[in-house]
Coordinates of C-alpha atoms in Angstrom, one line a residue:
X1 CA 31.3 36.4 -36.9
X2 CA 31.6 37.6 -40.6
X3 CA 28.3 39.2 -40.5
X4 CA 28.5 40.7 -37.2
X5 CA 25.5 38.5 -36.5
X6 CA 26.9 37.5 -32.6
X7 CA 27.9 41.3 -31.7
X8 CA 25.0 41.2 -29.4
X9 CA 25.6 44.4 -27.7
X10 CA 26.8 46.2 -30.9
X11 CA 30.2 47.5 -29.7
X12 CA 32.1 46.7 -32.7
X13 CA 33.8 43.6 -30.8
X14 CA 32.7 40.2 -30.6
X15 CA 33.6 37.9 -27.1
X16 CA 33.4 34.4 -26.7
X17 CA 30.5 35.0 -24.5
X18 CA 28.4 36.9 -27.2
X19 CA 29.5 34.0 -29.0
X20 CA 28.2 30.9 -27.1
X21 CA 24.9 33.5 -26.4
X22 CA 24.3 33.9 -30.3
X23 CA 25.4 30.4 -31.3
X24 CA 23.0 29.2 -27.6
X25 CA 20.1 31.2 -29.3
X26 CA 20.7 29.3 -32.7
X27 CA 20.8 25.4 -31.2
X28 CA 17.6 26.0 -29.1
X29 CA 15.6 27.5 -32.1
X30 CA 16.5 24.1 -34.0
X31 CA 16.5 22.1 -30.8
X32 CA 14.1 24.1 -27.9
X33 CA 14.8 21.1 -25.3
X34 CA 18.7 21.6 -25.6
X35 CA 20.3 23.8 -23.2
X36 CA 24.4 24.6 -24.1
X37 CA 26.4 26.1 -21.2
X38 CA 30.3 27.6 -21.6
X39 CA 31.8 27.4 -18.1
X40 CA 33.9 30.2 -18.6
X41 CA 31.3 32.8 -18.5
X42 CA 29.5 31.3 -15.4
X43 CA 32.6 32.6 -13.7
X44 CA 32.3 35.9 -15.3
X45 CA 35.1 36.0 -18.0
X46 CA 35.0 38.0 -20.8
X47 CA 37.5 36.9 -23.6
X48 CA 37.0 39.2 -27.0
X49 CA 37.7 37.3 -30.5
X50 CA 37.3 39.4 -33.2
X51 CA 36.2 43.0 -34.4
X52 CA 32.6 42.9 -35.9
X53 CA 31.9 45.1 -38.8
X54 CA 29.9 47.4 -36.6
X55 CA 28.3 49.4 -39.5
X56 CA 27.5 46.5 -42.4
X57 CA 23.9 47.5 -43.6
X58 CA 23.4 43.6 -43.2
X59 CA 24.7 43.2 -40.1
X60 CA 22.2 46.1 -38.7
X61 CA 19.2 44.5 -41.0
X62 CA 19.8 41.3 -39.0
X63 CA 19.2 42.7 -35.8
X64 CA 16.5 43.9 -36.5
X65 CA 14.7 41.0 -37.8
X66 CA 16.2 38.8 -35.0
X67 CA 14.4 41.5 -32.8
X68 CA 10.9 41.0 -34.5
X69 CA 11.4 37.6 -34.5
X70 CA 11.7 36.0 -31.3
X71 CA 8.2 34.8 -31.5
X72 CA 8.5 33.0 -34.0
X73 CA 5.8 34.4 -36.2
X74 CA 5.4 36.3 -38.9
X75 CA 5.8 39.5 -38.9
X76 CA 2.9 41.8 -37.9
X77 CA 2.0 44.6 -40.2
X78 CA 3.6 46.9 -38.1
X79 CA 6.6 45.2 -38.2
X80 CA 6.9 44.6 -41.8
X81 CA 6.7 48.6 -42.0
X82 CA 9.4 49.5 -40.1
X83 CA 11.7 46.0 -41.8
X84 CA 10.7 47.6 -45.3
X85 CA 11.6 51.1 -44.0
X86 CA 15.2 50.4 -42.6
X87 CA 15.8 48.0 -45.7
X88 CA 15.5 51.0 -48.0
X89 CA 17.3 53.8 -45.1
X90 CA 19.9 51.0 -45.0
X91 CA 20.3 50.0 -48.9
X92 CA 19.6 46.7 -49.0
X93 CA 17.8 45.3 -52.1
X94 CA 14.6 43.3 -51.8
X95 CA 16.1 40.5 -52.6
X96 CA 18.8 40.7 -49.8
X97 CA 16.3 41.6 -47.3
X98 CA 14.4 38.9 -48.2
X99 CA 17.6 36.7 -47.7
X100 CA 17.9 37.4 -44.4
X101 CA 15.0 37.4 -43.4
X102 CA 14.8 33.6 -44.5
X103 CA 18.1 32.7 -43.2
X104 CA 16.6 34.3 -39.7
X105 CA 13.3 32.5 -39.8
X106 CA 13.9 29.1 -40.7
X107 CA 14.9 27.6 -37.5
X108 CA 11.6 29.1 -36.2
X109 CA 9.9 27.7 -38.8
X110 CA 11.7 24.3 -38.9
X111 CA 10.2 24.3 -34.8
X112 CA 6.3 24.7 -36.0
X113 CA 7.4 21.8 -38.5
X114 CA 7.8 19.5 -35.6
X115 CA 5.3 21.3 -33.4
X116 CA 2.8 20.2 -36.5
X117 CA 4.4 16.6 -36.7
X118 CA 3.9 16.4 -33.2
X119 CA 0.3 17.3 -33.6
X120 CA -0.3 14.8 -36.5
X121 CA 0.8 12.2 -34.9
X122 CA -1.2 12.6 -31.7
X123 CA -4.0 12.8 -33.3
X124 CA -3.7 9.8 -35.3
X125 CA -2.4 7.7 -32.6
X126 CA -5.3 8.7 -30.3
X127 CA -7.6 7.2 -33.4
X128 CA -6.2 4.0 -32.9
X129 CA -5.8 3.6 -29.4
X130 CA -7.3 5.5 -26.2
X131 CA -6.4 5.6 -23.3
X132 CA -2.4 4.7 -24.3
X133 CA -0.5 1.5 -23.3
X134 CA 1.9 1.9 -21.3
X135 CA 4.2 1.0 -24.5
X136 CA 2.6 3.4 -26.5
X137 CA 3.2 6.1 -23.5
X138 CA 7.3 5.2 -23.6
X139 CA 7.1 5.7 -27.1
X140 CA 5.0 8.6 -27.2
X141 CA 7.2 10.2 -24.9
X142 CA 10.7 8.8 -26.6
X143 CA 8.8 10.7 -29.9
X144 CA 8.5 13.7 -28.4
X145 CA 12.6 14.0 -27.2
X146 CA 13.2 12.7 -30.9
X147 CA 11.8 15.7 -32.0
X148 CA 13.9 17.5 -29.2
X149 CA 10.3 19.3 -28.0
X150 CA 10.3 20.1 -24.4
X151 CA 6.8 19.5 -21.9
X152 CA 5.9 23.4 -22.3
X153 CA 6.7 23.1 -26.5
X154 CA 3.3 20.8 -26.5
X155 CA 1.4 21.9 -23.9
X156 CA -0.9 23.5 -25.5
X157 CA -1.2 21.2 -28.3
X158 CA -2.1 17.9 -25.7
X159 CA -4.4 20.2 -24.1
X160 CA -6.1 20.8 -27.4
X161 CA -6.5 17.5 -28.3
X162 CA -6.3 15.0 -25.2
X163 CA -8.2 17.0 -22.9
X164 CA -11.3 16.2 -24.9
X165 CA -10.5 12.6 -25.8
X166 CA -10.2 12.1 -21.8
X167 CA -13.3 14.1 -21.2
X168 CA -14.8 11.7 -23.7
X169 CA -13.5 8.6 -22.3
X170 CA -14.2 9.4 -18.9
X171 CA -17.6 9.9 -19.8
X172 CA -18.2 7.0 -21.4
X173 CA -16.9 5.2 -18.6
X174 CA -18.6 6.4 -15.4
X175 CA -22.0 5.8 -18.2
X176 CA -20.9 2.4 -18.2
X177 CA -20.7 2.1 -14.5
X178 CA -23.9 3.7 -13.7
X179 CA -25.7 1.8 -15.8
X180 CA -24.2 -1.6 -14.0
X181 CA -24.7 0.4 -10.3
X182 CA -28.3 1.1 -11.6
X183 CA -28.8 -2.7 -12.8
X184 CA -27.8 -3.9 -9.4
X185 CA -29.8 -1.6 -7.5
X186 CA -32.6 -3.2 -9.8
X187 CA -31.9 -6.7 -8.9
X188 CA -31.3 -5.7 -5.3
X189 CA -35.0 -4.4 -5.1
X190 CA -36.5 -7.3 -6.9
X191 CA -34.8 -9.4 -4.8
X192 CA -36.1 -7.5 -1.9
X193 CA -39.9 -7.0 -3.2
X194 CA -39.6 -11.2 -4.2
X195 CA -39.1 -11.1 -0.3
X196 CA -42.0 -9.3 0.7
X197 CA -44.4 -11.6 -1.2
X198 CA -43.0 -14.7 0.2
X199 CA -43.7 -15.8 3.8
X200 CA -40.4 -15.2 5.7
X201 CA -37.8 -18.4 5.9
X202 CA -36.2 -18.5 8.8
X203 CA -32.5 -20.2 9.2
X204 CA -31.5 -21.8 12.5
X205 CA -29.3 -20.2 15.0
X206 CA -25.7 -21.8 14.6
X207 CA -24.1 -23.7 17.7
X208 CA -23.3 -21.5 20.1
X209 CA -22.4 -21.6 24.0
X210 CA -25.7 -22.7 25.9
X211 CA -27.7 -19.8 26.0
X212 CA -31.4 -19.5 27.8
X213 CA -34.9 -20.5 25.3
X214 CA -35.9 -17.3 23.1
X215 CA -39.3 -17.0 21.7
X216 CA -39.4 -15.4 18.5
X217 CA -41.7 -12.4 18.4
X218 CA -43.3 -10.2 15.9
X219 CA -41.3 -6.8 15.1
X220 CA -42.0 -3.6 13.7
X221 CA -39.9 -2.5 11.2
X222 CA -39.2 1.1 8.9
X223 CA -37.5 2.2 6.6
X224 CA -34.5 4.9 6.5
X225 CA -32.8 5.9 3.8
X226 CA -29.1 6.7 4.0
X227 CA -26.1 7.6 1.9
X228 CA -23.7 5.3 0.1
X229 CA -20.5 5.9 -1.8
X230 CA -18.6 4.4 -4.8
X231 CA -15.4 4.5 -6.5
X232 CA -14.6 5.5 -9.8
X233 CA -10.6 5.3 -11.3
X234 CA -9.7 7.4 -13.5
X235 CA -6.5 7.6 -15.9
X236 CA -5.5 10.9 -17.5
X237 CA -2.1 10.8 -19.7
X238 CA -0.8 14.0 -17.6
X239 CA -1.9 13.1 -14.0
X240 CA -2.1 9.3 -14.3
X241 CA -4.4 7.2 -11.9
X242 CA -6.8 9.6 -9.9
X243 CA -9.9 8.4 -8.5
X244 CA -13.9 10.1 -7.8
X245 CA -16.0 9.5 -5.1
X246 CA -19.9 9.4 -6.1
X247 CA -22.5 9.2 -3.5
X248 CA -25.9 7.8 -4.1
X249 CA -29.3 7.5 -1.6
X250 CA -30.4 3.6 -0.6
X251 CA -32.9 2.7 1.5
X252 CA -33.6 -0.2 3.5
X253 CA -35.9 -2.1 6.1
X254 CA -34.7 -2.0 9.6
X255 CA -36.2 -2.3 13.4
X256 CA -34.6 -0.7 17.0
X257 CA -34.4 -2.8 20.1
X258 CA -34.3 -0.5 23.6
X259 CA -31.8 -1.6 25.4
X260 CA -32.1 0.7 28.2
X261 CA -30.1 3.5 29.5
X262 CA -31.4 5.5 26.3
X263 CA -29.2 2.8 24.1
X264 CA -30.8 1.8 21.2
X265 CA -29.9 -1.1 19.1
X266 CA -30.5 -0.7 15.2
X267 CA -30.9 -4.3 13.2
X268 CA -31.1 -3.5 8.9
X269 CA -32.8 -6.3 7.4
X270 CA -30.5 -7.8 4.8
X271 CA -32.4 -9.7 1.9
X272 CA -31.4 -13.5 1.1
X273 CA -29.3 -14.5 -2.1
X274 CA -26.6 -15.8 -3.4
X275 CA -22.8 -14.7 -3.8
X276 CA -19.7 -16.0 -4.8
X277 CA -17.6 -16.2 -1.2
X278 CA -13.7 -15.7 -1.6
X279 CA -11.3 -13.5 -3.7
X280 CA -10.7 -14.0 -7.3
X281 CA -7.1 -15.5 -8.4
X282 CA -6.1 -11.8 -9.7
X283 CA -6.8 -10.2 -6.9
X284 CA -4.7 -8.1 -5.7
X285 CA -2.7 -9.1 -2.1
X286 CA -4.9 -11.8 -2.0
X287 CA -4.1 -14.8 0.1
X288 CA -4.9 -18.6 -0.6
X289 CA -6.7 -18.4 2.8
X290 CA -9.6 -16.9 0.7
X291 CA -9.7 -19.8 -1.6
X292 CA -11.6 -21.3 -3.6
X293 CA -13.8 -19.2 -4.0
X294 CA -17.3 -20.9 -4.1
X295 CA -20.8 -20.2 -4.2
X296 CA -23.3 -19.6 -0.9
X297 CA -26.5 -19.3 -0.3
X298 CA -28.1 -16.8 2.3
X299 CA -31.0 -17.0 3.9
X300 CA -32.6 -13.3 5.0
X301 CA -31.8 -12.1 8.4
X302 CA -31.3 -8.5 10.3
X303 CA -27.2 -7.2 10.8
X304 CA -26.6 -4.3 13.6
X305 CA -26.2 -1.1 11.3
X306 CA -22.8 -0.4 13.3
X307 CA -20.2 -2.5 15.2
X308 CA -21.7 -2.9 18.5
X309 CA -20.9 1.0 20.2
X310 CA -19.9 1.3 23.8
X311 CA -23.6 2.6 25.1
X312 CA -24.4 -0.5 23.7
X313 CA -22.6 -2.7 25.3
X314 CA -22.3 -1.2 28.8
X315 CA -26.6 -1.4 28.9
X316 CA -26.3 -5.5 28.2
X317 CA -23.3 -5.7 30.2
X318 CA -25.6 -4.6 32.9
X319 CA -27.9 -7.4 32.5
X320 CA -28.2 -10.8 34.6
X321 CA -25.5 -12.9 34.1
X322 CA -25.5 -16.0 31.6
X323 CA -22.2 -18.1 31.9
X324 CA -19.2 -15.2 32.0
X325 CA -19.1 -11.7 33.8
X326 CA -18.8 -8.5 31.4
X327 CA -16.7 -5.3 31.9
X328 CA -19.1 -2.9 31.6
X329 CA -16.5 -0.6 30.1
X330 CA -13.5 -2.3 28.7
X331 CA -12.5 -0.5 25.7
X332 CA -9.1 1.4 25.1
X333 CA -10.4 4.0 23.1
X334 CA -13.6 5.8 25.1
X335 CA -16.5 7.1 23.7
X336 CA -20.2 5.6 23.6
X337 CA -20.5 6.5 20.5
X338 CA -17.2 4.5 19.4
X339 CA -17.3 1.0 19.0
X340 CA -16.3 -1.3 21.7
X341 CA -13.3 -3.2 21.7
X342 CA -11.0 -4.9 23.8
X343 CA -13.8 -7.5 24.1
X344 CA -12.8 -11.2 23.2
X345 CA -15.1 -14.0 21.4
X346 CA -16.4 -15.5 24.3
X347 CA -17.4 -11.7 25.6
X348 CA -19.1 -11.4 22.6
X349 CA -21.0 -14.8 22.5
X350 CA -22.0 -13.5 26.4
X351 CA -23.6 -10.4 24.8
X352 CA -25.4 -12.5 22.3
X353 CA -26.3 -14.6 25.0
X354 CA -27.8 -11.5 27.9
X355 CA -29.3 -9.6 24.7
X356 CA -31.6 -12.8 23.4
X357 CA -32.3 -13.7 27.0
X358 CA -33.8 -9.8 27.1
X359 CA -35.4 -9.7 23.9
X360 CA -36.7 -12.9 23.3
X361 CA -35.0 -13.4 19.9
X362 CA -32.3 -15.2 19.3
X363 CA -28.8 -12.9 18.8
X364 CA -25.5 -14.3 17.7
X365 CA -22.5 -13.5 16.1
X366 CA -22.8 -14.2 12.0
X367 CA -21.3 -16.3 10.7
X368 CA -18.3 -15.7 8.0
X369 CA -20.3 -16.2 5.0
X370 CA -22.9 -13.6 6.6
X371 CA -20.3 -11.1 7.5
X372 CA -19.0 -11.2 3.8
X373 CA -22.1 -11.3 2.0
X374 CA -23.4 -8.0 4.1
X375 CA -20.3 -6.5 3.8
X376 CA -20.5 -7.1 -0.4
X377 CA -23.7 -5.5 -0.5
X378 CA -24.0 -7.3 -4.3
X379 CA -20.9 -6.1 -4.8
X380 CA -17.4 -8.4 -6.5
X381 CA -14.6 -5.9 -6.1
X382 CA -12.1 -5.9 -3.4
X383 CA -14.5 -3.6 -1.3
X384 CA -17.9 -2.3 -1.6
X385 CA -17.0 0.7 -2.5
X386 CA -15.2 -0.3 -6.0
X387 CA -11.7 -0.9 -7.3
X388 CA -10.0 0.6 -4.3
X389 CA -10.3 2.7 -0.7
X390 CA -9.0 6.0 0.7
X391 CA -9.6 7.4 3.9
X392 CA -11.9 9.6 2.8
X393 CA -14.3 6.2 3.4
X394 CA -13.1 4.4 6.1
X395 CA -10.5 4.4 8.9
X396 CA -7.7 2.9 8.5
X397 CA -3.7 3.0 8.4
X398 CA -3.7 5.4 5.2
X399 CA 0.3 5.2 5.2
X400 CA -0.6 2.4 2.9
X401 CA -2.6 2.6 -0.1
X402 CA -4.2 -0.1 -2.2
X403 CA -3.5 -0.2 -6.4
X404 CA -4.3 3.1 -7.3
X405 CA -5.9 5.1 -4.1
X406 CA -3.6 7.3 -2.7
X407 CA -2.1 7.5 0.6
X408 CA -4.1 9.5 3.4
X409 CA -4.7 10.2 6.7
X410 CA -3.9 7.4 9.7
X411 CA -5.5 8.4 12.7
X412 CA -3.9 5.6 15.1
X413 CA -7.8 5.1 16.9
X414 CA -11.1 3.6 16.7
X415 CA -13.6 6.6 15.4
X416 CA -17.5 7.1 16.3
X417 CA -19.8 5.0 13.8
X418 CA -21.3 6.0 11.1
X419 CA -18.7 8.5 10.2
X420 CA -18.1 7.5 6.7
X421 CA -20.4 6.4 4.0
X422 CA -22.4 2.8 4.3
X423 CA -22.5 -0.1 1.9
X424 CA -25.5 -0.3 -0.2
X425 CA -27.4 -2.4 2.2
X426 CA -27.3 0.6 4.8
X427 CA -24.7 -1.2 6.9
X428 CA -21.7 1.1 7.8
X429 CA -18.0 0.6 8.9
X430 CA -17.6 -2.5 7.3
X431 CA -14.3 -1.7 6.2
X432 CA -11.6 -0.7 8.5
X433 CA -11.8 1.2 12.1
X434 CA -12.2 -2.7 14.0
X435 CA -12.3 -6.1 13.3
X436 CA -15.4 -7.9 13.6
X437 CA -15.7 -11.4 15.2
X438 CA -17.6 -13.9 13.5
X439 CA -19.0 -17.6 14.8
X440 CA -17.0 -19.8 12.7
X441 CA -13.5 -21.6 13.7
X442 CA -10.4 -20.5 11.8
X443 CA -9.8 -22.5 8.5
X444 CA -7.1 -22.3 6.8
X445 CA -9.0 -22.4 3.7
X446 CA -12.6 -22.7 2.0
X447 CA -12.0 -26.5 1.3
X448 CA -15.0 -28.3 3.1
X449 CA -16.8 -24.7 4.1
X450 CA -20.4 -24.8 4.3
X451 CA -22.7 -23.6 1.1
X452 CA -25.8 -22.9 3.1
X453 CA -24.3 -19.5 4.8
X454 CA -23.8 -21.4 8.0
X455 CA -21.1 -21.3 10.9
X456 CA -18.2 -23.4 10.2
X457 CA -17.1 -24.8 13.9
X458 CA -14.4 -27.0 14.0
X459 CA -14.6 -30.4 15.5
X460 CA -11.2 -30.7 17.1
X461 CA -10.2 -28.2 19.7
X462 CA -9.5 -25.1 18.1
X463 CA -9.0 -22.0 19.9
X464 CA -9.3 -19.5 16.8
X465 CA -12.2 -17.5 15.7
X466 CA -12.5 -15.4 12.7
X467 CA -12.2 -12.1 12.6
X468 CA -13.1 -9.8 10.0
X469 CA -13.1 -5.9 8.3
X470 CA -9.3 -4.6 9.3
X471 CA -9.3 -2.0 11.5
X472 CA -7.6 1.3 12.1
X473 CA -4.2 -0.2 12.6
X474 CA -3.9 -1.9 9.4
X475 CA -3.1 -1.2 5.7
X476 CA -6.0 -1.2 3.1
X477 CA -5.3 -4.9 1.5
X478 CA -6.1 -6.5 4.9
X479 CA -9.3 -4.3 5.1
X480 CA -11.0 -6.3 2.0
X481 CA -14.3 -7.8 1.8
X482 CA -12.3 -10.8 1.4
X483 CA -10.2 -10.6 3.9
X484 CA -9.5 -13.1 6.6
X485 CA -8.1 -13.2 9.9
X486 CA -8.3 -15.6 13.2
X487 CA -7.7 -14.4 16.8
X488 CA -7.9 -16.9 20.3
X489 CA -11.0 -17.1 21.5
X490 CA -10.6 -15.7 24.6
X491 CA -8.0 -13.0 24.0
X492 CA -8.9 -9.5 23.5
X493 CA -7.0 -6.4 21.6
X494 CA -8.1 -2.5 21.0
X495 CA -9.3 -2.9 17.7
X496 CA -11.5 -6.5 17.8
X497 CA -15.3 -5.6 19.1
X498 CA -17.6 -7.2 16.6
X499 CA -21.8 -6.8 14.9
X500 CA -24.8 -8.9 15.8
X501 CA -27.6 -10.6 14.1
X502 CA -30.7 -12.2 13.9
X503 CA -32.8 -14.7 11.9
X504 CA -34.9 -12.6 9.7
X505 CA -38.5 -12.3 12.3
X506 CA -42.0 -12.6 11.3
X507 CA -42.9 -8.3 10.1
X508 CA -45.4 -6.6 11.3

């Protein structure tokens, strides 16, 4: 008020509003994330507390260096002109100019201070850790109020030096997967040209409802190639968890059975191995249903590329009877394309049944440790497709999201097959869109289970089968690889159908 410093509109008069404006203008160039108010001038008062001395040389010289100022920089060439040439109209020493000119520009400079600090410090923290903690981000963050720097204040600066840390790190990381995708690719195909060489085993068909003699036949098979997908998480300091789908090319072995009624039935040839069946303990939504997890050996054997569609069914549903009649068309959601549902266990075992009476090889249901080890595709994570799921992949309720995948779209129906991606064996909708019935009885855990990749029937009278995959009606947890669910055998719902198989047939 001495120096006239807070007349802002240079009437001679200073108000309590040009006050709290000029003493505003001064806290935020110290303090840029603090924001005073004065509540009488949001209701338009104008109070005036003292004359300013209108015509101090000072007062004027001020001005105009507050003026050239508000940047924050130093002043341009032009700039110092016109300072140098009011100084001397005004007559102010050097000296006092100067003066002023310091008194004006510290707070500026005292904000690059901590702009640099800032800067310093992100650098040298990024050295020793990358990405942050979560402690490291709650004290990065409690550093930067400390400082009294606001988000747009270091922008710029984490741009600078973040964005190519992250760039780096990501890189790195999606090396590091690649590399394991391409060793497991690798070991897939060895696995698969070991087969080749070796005369094809050939694992017994699992009990199973009287069904009439097969005789096992030569096939034909060829190959396809098709499109798979993976997951990769991300973490980015600004955006947090985000996620990338990659696509890759497989190719597999398969042969097509005509079913009549221009249905075809498409069996890929999965290769034998062994997996580790069950969910790890720090799996997330696990259940102790899926424990202990324990190794299983799998013999090779064909798996329906798709859950068995509508067409499908309806052309074996037109077949000669076995033990039970068929709906030919018994699904809520229609479309031959779709898979069928509404269709309980003992319908399926009936299709098994018509189908190897047909063909003259023997069809069933897999069994649980078949299901899961197609599904895996050589894979450990909670589904084939990595760390999490979204809807871009697979159908299902994408209200619900699982760890880090984000929330989507939930479609409230079964969709055609082959919509969305396929595992790495070339088997598709695995995940999601129905549950799948498999041979075995419901235990309530893998205590006892079979390691040879066997059905597990029960020996008392138990009425539940597993079922498998989620479906569109549920959230992403229950649409694991590891997932386990039981159903009555002879009840049916609008999102259970289910996949065939076969015993892995002499080639030809």
């Amino acid at each position: 008020m001495e120096k006239g410093a807070a007349d802002r509109d240079g009437d001679g008069w200073i108000s309590i509003d040009e006050l709290h404006e000029y003493a505003s203008s001064k806290v935020k160039e110290a303090a840029p994330a603090m924001t005073p108010k004065f509540y009488p001038i949001e209701e338009g008062h104008k109070i005036l507390l003292a004359k300013s001395p209108k015509d101090d040389p000072k007062v004027k010289y001020r001005k105009e260096v507050e003026i050239r100022a508000k940047e924050g920089h130093e002043f341009s060439v032009f700039a110092r002109r016109i300072l140098d040439g009011k100084r001397d109209e005004w007559g102010l020493t050097p000296a006092e100019a100067a003066a002023i000119e310091e008194e004006v520009l510290q707070p500026y400079r005292e904000y690059e201070r901590k702009r640099d600090e800032y800067e310093q410090a992100l650098i040298q923290a990024i050295d020793q850790e990358y990405p942050f903690s979560q402690t490291t981000q709650k004290d990065f963050k409690e550093y930067q109020q400390y400082l009294g720097l606001r988000d747009e204040d270091i922008a710029s600066i984490e741009q600078r030096i973040i964005t190519p840390k992250q760039a780096e790190y990501e890189h790195n990381r999606q090396e590091a997967e690649r590399l394991q995708q391409e060793q497991e690719r690798t070991q897939q195909q060895k696995q698969l040209a070991e087969l080749r060489k070796r005369p094809e085993t050939q694992s017994s068909p699992v009990s199973q409802p009287k069904s009439p003699s097969v005789i096992q036949t030569n096939i034909q098979t060829q190959q396809f190639e098709f499109e798979y997908a993976t997951i990769i998480l991300k973490s980015s300091l600004d955006r947090g968890k985000t996620y990338e789908i990659n696509r890759h090319r497989g190719q597999a072995e398969f042969f097509t059975e005509d079913l009549g009624n221009d249905a075809l039935l498409e069996m890929v040839a999965i290769p034998g191995g062994q997996f580790l069946m069950g969910s790890p303990e720090n799996e997330l939504e696990r259940l102790a249903s899926e424990s202990p997890q324990h190794t299983v050996t799998i013999q090779p054997f064909h798996m329906s590329k798709f859950p068995v569609k509508q067409a499908q069914w309806k052309a074996v549903a037109g077949l000669a009877k076995v033990n039970i009649d068929l709906d030919p068309d018994p699904s809520f959601f229609k479309g031959a394309n779709r898979s069928v549902e509404s269709v309980s266990w003992d319908d399926a075992i009936e299709f098994c049944n018509r189908l190897s009476h047909k063909t003259g090889k023997p069809y069933r249901l897999p069994s649980e440790a078949e299901w899961e080890y197609a599904c895996r595709a050589g894979t450990t994570t909670p589904f084939h497709f990595g760390e999490t799921i979204t809807t871009d992949l697979a159908n299902y309720n994408g209200n619900y999201t699982y760890g880090s995948g984000p929330k989507g779209e939930y479609r409230q129906q079964t969709t055609e097959v082959g919509k969305f991606p396929s595992n790495a064996f070339g088997l598709y909708d695995m995940h999601g869109n129905i549950w799948e019935w498999c041979q075995d009885a419901w235990h309530g855990s893998y205590e006892g289970a079979p390691a040879d990749g066997s059905s597990w029937m029960s020996n008392n009278d138990n009425d539940s089968r597993l079922v498998r995959a989620g479906s569109w009606f549920y959230e992403p947890g229950v649409c694991r690889s590891a997932f386990r669910n039981s159903n009555v055998h002879a009840h049916s719902l609008p999102d259970v159908g289910f996949r065939v198989v076969v015993a892995r047939l002499s080639t030809s």
